[in-house]
PDB file of C-alpha atoms in Angstrom:
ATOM      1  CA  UNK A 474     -32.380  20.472  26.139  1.00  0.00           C
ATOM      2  CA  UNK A 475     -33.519  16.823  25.040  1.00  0.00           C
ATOM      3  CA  UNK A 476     -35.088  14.669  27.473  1.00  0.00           C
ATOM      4  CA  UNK A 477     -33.328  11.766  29.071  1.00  0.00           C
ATOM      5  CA  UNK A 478     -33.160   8.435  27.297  1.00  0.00           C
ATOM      6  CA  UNK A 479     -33.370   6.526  30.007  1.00  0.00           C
ATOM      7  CA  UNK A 480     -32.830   6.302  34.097  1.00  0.00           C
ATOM      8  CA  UNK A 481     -28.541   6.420  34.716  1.00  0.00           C
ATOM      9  CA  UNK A 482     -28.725   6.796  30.593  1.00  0.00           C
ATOM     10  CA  UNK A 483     -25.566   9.110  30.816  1.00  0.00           C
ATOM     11  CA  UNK A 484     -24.648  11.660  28.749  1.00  0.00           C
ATOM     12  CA  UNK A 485     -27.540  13.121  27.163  1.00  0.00           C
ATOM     13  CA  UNK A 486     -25.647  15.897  24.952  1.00  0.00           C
ATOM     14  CA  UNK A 487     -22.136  14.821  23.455  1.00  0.00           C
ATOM     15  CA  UNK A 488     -19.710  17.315  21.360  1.00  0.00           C
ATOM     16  CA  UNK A 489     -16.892  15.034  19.579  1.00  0.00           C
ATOM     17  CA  UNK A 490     -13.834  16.690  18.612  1.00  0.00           C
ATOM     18  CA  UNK A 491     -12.602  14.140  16.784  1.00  0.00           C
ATOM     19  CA  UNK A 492     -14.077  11.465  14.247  1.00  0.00           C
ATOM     20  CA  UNK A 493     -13.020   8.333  15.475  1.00  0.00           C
ATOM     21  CA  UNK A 494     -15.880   9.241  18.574  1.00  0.00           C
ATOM     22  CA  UNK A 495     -18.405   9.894  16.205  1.00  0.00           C
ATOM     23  CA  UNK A 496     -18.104   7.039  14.181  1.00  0.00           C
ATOM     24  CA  UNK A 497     -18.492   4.855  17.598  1.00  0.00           C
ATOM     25  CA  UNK A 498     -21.521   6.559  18.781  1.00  0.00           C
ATOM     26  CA  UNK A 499     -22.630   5.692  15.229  1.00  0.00           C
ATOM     27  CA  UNK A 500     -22.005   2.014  15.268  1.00  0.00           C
ATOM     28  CA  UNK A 501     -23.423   2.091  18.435  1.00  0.00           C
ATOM     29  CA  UNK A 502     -26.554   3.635  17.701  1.00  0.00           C
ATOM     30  CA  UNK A 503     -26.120   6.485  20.020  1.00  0.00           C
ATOM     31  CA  UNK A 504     -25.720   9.355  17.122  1.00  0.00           C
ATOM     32  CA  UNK A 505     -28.695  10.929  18.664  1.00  0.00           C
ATOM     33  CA  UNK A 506     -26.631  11.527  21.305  1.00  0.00           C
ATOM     34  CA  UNK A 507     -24.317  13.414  19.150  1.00  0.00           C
ATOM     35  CA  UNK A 508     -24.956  17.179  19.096  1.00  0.00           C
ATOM     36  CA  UNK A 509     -21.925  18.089  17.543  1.00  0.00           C
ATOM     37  CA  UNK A 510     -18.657  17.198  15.752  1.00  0.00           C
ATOM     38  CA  UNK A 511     -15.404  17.901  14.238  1.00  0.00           C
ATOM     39  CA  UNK A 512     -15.415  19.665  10.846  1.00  0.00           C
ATOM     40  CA  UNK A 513     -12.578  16.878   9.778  1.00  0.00           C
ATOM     41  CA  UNK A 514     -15.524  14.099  10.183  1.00  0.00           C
ATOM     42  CA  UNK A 515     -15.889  11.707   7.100  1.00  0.00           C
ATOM     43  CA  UNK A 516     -17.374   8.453   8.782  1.00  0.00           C
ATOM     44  CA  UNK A 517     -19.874   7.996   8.713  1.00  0.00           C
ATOM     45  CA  UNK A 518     -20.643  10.196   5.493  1.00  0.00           C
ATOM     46  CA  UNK A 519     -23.860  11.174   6.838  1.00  0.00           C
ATOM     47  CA  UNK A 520     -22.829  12.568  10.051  1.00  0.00           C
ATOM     48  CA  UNK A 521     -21.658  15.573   8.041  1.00  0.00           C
ATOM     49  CA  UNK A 522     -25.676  16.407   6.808  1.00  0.00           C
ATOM     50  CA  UNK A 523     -27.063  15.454  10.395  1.00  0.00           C
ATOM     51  CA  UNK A 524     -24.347  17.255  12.742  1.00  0.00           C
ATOM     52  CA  UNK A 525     -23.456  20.369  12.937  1.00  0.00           C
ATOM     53  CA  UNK A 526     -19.524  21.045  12.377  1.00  0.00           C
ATOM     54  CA  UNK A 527     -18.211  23.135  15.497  1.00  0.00           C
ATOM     55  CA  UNK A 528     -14.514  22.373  15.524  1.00  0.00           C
ATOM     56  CA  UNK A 529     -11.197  21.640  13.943  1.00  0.00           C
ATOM     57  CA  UNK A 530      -8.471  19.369  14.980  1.00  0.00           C
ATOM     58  CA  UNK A 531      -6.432  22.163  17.655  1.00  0.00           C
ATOM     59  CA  UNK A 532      -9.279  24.623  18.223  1.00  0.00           C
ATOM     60  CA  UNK A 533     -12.695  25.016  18.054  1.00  0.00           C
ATOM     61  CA  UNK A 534     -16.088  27.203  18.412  1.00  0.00           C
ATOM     62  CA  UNK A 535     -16.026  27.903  21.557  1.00  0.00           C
ATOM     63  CA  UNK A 536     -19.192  29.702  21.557  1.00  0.00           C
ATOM     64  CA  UNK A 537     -20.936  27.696  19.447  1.00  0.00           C
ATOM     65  CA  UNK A 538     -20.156  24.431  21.410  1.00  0.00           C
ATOM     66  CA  UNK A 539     -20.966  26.262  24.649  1.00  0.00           C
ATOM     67  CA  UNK A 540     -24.354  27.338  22.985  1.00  0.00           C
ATOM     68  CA  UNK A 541     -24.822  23.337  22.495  1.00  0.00           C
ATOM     69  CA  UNK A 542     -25.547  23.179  25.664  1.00  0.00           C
ATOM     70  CA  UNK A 543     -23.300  19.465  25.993  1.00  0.00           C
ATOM     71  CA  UNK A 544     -23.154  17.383  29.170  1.00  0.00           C
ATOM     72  CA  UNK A 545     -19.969  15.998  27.901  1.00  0.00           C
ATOM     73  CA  UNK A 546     -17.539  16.663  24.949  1.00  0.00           C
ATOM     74  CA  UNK A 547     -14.786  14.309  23.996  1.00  0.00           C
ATOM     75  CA  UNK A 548     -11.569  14.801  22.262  1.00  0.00           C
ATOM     76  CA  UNK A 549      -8.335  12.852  21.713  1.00  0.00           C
ATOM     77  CA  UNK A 550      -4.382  13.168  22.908  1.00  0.00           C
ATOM     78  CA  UNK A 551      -2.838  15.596  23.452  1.00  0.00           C
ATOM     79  CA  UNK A 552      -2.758  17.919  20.953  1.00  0.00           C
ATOM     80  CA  UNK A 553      -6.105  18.950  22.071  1.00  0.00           C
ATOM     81  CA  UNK A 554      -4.835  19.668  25.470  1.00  0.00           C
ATOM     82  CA  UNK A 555      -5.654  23.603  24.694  1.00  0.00           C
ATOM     83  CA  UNK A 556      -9.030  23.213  23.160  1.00  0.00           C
ATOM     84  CA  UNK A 557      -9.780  21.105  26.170  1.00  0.00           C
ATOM     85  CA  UNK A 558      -8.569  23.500  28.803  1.00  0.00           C
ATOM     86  CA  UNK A 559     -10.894  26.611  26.958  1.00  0.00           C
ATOM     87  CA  UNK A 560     -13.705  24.369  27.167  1.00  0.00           C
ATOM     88  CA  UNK A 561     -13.040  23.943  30.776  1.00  0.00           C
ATOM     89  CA  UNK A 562     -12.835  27.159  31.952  1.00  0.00           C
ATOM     90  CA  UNK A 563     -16.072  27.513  29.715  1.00  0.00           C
ATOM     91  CA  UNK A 564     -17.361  25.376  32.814  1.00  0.00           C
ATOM     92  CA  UNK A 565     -18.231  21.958  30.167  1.00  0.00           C
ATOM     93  CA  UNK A 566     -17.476  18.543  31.295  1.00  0.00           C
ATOM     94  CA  UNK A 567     -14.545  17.873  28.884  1.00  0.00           C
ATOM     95  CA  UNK A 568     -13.112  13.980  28.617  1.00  0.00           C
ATOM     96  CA  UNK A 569     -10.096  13.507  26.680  1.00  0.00           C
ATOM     97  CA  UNK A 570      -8.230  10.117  25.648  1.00  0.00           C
ATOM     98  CA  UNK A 571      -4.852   8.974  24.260  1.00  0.00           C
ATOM     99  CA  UNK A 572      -5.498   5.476  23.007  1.00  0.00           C
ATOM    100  CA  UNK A 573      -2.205   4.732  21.035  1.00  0.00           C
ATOM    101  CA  UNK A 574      -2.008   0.697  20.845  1.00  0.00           C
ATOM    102  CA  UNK A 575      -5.150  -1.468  19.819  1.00  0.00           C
ATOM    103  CA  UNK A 576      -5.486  -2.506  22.924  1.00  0.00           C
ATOM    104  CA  UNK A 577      -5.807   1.014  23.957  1.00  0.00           C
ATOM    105  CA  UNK A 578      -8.176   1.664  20.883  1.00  0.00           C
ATOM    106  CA  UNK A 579     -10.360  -1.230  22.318  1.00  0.00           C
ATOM    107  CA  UNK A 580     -10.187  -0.138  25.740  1.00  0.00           C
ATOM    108  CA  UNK A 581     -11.492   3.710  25.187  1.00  0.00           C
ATOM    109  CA  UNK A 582     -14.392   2.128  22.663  1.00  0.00           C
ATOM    110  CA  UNK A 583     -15.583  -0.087  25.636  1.00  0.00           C
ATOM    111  CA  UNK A 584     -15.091   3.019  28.129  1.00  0.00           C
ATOM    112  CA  UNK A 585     -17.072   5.622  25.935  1.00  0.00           C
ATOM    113  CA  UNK A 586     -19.932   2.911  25.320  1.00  0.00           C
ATOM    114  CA  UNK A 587     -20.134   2.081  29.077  1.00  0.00           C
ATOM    115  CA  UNK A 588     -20.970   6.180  29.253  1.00  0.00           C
ATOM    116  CA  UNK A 589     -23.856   5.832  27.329  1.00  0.00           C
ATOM    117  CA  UNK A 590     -24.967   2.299  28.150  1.00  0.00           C
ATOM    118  CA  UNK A 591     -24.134   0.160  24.984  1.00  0.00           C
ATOM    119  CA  UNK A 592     -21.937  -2.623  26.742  1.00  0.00           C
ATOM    120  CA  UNK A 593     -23.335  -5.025  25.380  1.00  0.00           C
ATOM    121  CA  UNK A 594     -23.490  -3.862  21.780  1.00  0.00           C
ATOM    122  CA  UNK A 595     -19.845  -2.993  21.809  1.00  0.00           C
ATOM    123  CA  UNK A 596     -18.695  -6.391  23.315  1.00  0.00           C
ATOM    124  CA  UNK A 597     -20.785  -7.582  20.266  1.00  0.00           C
ATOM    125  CA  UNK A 598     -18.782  -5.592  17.823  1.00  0.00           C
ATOM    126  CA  UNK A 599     -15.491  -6.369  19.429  1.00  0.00           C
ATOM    127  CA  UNK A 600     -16.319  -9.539  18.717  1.00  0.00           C
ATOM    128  CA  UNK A 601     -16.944 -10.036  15.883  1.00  0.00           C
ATOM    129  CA  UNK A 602     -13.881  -7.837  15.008  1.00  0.00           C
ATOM    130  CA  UNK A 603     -11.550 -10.532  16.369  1.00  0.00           C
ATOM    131  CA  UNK A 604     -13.018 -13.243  14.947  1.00  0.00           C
ATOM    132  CA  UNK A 605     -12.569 -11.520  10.755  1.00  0.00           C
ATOM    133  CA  UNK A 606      -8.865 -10.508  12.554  1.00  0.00           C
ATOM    134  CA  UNK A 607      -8.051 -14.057  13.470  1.00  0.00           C
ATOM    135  CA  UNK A 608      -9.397 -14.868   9.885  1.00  0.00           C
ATOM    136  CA  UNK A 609      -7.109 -12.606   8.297  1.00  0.00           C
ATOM    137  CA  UNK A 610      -4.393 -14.035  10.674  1.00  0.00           C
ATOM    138  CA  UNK A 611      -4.799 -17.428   9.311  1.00  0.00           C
ATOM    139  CA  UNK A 612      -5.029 -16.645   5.707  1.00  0.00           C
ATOM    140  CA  UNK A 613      -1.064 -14.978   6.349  1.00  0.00           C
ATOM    141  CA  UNK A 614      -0.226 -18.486   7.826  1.00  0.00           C
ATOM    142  CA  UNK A 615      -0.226 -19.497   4.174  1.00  0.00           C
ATOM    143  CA  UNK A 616       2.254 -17.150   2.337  1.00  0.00           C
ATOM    144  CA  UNK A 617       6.023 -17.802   1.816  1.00  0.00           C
ATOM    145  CA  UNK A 618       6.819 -15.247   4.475  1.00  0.00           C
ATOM    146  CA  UNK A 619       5.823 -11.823   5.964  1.00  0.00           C
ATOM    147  CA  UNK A 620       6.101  -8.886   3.797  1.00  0.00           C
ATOM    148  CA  UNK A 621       8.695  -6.217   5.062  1.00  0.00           C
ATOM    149  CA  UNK A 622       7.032  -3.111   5.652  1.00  0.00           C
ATOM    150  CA  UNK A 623       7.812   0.512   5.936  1.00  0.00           C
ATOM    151  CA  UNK A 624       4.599   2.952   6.840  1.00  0.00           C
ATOM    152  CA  UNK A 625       4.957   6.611   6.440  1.00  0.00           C
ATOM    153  CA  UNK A 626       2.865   9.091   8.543  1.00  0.00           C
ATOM    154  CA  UNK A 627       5.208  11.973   7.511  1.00  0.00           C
ATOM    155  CA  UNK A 628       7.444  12.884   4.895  1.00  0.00           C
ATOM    156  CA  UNK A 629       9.601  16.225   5.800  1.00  0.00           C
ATOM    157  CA  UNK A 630      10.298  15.055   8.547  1.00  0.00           C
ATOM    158  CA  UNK A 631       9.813  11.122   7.491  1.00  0.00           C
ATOM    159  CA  UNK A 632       7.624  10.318  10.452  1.00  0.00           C
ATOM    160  CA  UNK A 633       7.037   6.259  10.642  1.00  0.00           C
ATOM    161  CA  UNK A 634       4.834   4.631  11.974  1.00  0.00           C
ATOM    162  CA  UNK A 635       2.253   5.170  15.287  1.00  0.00           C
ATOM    163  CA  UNK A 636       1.769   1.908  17.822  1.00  0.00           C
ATOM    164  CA  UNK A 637      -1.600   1.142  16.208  1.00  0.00           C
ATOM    165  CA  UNK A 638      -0.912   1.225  12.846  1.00  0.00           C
ATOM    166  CA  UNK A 639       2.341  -0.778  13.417  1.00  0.00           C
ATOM    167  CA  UNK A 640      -0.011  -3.302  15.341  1.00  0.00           C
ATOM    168  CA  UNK A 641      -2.290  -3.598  12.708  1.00  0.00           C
ATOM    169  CA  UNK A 642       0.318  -4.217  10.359  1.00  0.00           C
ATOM    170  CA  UNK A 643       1.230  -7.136  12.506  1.00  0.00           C
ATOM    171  CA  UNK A 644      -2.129  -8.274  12.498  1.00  0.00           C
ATOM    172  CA  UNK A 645      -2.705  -7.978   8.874  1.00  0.00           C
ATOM    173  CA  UNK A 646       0.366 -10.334   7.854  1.00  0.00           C
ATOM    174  CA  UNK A 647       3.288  -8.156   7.425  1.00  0.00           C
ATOM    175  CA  UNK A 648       6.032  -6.695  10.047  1.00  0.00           C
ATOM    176  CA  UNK A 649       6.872  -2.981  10.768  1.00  0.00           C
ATOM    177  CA  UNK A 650      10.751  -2.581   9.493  1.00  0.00           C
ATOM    178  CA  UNK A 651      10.627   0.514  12.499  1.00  0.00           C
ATOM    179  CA  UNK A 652       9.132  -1.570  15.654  1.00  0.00           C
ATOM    180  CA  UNK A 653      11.108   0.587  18.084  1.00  0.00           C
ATOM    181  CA  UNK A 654      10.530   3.454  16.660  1.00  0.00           C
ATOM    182  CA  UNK A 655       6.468   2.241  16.825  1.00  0.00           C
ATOM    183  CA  UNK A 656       6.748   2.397  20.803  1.00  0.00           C
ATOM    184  CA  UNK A 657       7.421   6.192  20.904  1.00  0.00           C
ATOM    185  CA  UNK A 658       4.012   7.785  21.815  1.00  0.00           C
ATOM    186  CA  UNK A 659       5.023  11.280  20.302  1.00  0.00           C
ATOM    187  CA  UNK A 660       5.301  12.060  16.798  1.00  0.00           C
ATOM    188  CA  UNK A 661       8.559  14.051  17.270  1.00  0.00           C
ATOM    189  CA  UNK A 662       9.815  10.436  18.654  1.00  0.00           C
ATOM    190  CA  UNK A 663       8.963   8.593  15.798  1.00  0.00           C
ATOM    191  CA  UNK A 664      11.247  10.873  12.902  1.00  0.00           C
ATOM    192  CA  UNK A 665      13.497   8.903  11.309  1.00  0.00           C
ATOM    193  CA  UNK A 666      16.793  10.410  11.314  1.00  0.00           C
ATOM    194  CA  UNK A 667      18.708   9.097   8.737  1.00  0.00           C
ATOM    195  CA  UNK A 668      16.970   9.668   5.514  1.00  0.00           C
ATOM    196  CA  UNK A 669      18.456   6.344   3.691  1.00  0.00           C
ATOM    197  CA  UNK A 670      17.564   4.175   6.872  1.00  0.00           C
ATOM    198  CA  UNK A 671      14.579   3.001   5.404  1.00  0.00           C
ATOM    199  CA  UNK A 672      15.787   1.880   2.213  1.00  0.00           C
ATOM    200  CA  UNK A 673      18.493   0.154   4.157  1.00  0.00           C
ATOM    201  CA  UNK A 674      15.589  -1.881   6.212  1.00  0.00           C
ATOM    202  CA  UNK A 675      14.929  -3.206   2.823  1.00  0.00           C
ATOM    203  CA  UNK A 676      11.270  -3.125   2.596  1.00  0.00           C
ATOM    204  CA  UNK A 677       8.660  -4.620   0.185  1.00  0.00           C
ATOM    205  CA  UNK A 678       6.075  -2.845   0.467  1.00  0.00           C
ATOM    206  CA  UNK A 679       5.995   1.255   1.634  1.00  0.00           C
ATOM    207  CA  UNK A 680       2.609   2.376   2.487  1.00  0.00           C
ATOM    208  CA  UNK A 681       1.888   6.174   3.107  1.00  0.00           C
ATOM    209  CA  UNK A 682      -0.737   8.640   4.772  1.00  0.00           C
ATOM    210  CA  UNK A 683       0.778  11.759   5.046  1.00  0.00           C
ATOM    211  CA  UNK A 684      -1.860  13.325   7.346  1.00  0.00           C
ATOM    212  CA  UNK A 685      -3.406  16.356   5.493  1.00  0.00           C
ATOM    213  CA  UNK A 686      -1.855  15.786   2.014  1.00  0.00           C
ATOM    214  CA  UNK A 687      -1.876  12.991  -0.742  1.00  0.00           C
ATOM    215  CA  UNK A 688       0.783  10.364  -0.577  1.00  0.00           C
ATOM    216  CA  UNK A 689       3.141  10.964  -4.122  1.00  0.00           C
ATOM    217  CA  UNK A 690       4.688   7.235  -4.013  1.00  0.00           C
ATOM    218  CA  UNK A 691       6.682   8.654  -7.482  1.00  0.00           C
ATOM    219  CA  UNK A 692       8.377  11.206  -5.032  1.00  0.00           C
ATOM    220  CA  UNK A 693       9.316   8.399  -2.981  1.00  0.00           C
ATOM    221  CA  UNK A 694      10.542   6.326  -5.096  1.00  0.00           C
ATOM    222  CA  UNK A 695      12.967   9.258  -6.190  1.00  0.00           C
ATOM    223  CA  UNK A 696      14.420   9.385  -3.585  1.00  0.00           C
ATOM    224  CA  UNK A 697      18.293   9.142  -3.421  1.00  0.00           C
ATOM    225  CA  UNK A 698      19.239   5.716  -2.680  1.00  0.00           C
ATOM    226  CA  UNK A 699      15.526   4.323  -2.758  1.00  0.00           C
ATOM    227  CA  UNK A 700      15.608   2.818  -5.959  1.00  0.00           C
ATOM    228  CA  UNK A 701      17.056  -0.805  -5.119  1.00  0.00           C
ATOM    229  CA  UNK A 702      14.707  -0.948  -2.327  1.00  0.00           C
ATOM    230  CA  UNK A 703      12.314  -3.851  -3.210  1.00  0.00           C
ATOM    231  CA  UNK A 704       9.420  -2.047  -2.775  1.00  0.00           C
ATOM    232  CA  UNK A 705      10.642   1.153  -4.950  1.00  0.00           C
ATOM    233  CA  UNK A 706      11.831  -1.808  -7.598  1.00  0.00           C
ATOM    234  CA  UNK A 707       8.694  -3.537  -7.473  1.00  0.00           C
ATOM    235  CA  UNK A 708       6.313  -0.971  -7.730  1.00  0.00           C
ATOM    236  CA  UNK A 709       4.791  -1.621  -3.962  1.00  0.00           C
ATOM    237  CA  UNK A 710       4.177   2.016  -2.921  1.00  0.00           C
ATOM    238  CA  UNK A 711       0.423   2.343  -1.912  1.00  0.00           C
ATOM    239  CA  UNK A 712      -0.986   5.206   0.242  1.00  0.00           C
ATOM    240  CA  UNK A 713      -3.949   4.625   2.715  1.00  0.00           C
ATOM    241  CA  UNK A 714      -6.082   7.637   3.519  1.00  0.00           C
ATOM    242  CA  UNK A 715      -5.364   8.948   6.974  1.00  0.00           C
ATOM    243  CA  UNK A 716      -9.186   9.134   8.041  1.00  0.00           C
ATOM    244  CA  UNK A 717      -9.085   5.099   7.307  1.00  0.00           C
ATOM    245  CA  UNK A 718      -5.827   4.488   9.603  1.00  0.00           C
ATOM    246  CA  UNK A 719      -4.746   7.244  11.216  1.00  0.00           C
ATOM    247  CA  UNK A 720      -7.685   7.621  13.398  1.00  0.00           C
ATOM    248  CA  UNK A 721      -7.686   5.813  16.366  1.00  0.00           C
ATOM    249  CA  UNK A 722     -10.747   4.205  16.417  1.00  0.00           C
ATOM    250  CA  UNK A 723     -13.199   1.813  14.445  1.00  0.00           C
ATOM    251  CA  UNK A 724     -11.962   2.651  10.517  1.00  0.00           C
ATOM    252  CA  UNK A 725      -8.465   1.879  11.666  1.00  0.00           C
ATOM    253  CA  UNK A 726      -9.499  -1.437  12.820  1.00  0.00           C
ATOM    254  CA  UNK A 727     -11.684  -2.260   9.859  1.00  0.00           C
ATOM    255  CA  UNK A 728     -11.146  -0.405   6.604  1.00  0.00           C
ATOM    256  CA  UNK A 729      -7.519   0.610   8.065  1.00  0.00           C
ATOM    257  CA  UNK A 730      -7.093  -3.371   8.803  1.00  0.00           C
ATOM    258  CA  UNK A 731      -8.410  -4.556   5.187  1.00  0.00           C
ATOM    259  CA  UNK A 732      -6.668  -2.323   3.136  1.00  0.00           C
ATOM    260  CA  UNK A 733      -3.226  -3.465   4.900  1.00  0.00           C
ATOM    261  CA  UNK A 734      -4.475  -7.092   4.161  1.00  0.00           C
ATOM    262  CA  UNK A 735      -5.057  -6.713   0.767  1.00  0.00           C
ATOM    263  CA  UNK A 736      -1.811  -5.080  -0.130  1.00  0.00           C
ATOM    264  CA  UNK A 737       0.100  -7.654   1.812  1.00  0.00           C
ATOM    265  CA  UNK A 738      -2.110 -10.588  -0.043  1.00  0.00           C
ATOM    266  CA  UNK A 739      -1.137  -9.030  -3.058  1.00  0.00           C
ATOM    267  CA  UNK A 740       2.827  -9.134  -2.712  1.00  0.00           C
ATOM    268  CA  UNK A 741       2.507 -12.816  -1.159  1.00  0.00           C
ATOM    269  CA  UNK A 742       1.058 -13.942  -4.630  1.00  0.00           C
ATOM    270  CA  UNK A 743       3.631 -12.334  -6.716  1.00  0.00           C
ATOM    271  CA  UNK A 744       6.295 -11.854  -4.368  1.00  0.00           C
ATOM    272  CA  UNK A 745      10.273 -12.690  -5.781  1.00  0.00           C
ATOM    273  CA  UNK A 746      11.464 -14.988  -3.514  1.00  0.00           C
ATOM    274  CA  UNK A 747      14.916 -16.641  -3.536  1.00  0.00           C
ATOM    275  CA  UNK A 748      15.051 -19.722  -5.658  1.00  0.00           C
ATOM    276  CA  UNK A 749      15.587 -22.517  -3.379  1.00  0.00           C
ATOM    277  CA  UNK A 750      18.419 -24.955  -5.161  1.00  0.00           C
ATOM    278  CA  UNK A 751      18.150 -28.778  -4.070  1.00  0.00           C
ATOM    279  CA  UNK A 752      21.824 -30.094  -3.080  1.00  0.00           C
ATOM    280  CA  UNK A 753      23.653 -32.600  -4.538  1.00  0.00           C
ATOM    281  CA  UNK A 754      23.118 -35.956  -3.301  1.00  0.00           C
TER     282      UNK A 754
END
């Protein structure tokens, strides 16, 4: 067992189940914290080399965790609801969140740095977070109008998009052609029924992450009835890997964020907009 970092220090030994923790710790410059993670961890790259891997997304190493000897492991929603509970009656400390809005995202990054003391490094980052947001904000003030957009989480079953991601969407100049359907906390909630509904929403630019598998934009865009969609007809299908958006945490709200931006910047440059005719005197 490691020695304490400091008086009231919290957590010495931390298992994260899922990335978006990891990647926090990270930022925060807690990783030594860290004594274990999910095998699905990309961010930061060298996490992978320094921690060892001890779970998947639903299940885990049960053994191996408990071995790990961790005052506290962390996972995310619900879905790890059964992990959780065999980690419990393992007799670990087990903390699990469900952050689906930004404001939720925010909220669980300021809780899980209060844990282990950061406060003030996190209120730093947060910070300076919504000052490059408001920046991005203001650059959108300056195109014709807001790009329509349809986000894809799923295809069979087209899944749409999750609070967050239709939030940053919002924040990164364009709109969310499925708001209500962004409200729904569950994925089953969020399936779009009618398979032409999107194309009838009209939008200009379809981004994908299809959560395990690459995005095939040419499969969209053969879709029946997709092809007069403006996006299909302009060529504005994109995808957006799932561990930059999907992940409800810091690489949603920066490289998740950007990305978004850019594609959005992109159509408002070259975007066809109706002609606008002066009238006759």
């Amino acid at each position: 067992m490691s020695q304490p970092i400091g008086p009231n220090a919290g957590p010495q030994r931390i298992v994260c189940l899922t990335e978006e923790t990891t990647e926090w710790l990270y930022l925060l410059g807690e990783e030594q914290r860290i004594v274990g993670i999910s095998g699905y961890t990309v961010r930061p790259r060298r996490a992978r080399e320094e921690k060892p891997r001890v779970s998947a997304f639903l299940d885990g190493k049960i053994d191996k965790i408990v071995a790990l000897e961790p005052d506290l492991v962390i996972g995310f929603s619900d879905m790890q609801a059964a992990l959780a509970d065999k980690l419990i009656r393992a007799g670990l400390n087990v903390f699990i969140t469900n952050q689906r809005s930004v404001a939720e995202i925010l909220g669980t990054m300021r809780l899980v740095a209060g844990l282990v003391g950061a406060h003030a490094k996190a209120e730093a980052w947060i910070a300076d977070w919504q000052q490059r947001t408001d920046a991005l904000a203001a650059v959108a003030q300056g195109w014709p109008r807001r790009p329509r957009v349809y986000f894809e989480e799923w295809d069979e079953p087209k899944i749409s998009a999750i609070q967050w991601v239709s939030e940053l969407i919002g924040l990164a100049g364009g709109d969310d052609v499925f708001p209500e359907l962004a409200q729904q906390r569950m994925g089953r909630d969020r399936v779009v029924a009618d398979a032409l509904e999107p194309a009838r929403r009209a939008p200009d630019v379809i981004v994908g992450s299809w959560c395990g598998k690459k995005f095939r934009p040419e499969h969209v865009a053969a879709r029946e009835g997709w092809r007069d969609v403006p996006a299909v007809r302009d060529s504005r299908l994109h995808e957006i890997k799932s561990c930059d958006i999907l992940q409800p945490g810091p690489a949603a709200l920066t490289d998740g964020l950007q990305q978004l931006h850019r594609l959005f910047a992109d159509w408002a440059a070259h975007a066809r907009l109706p002609a606008i005719h002066p009238t006759n005197a």
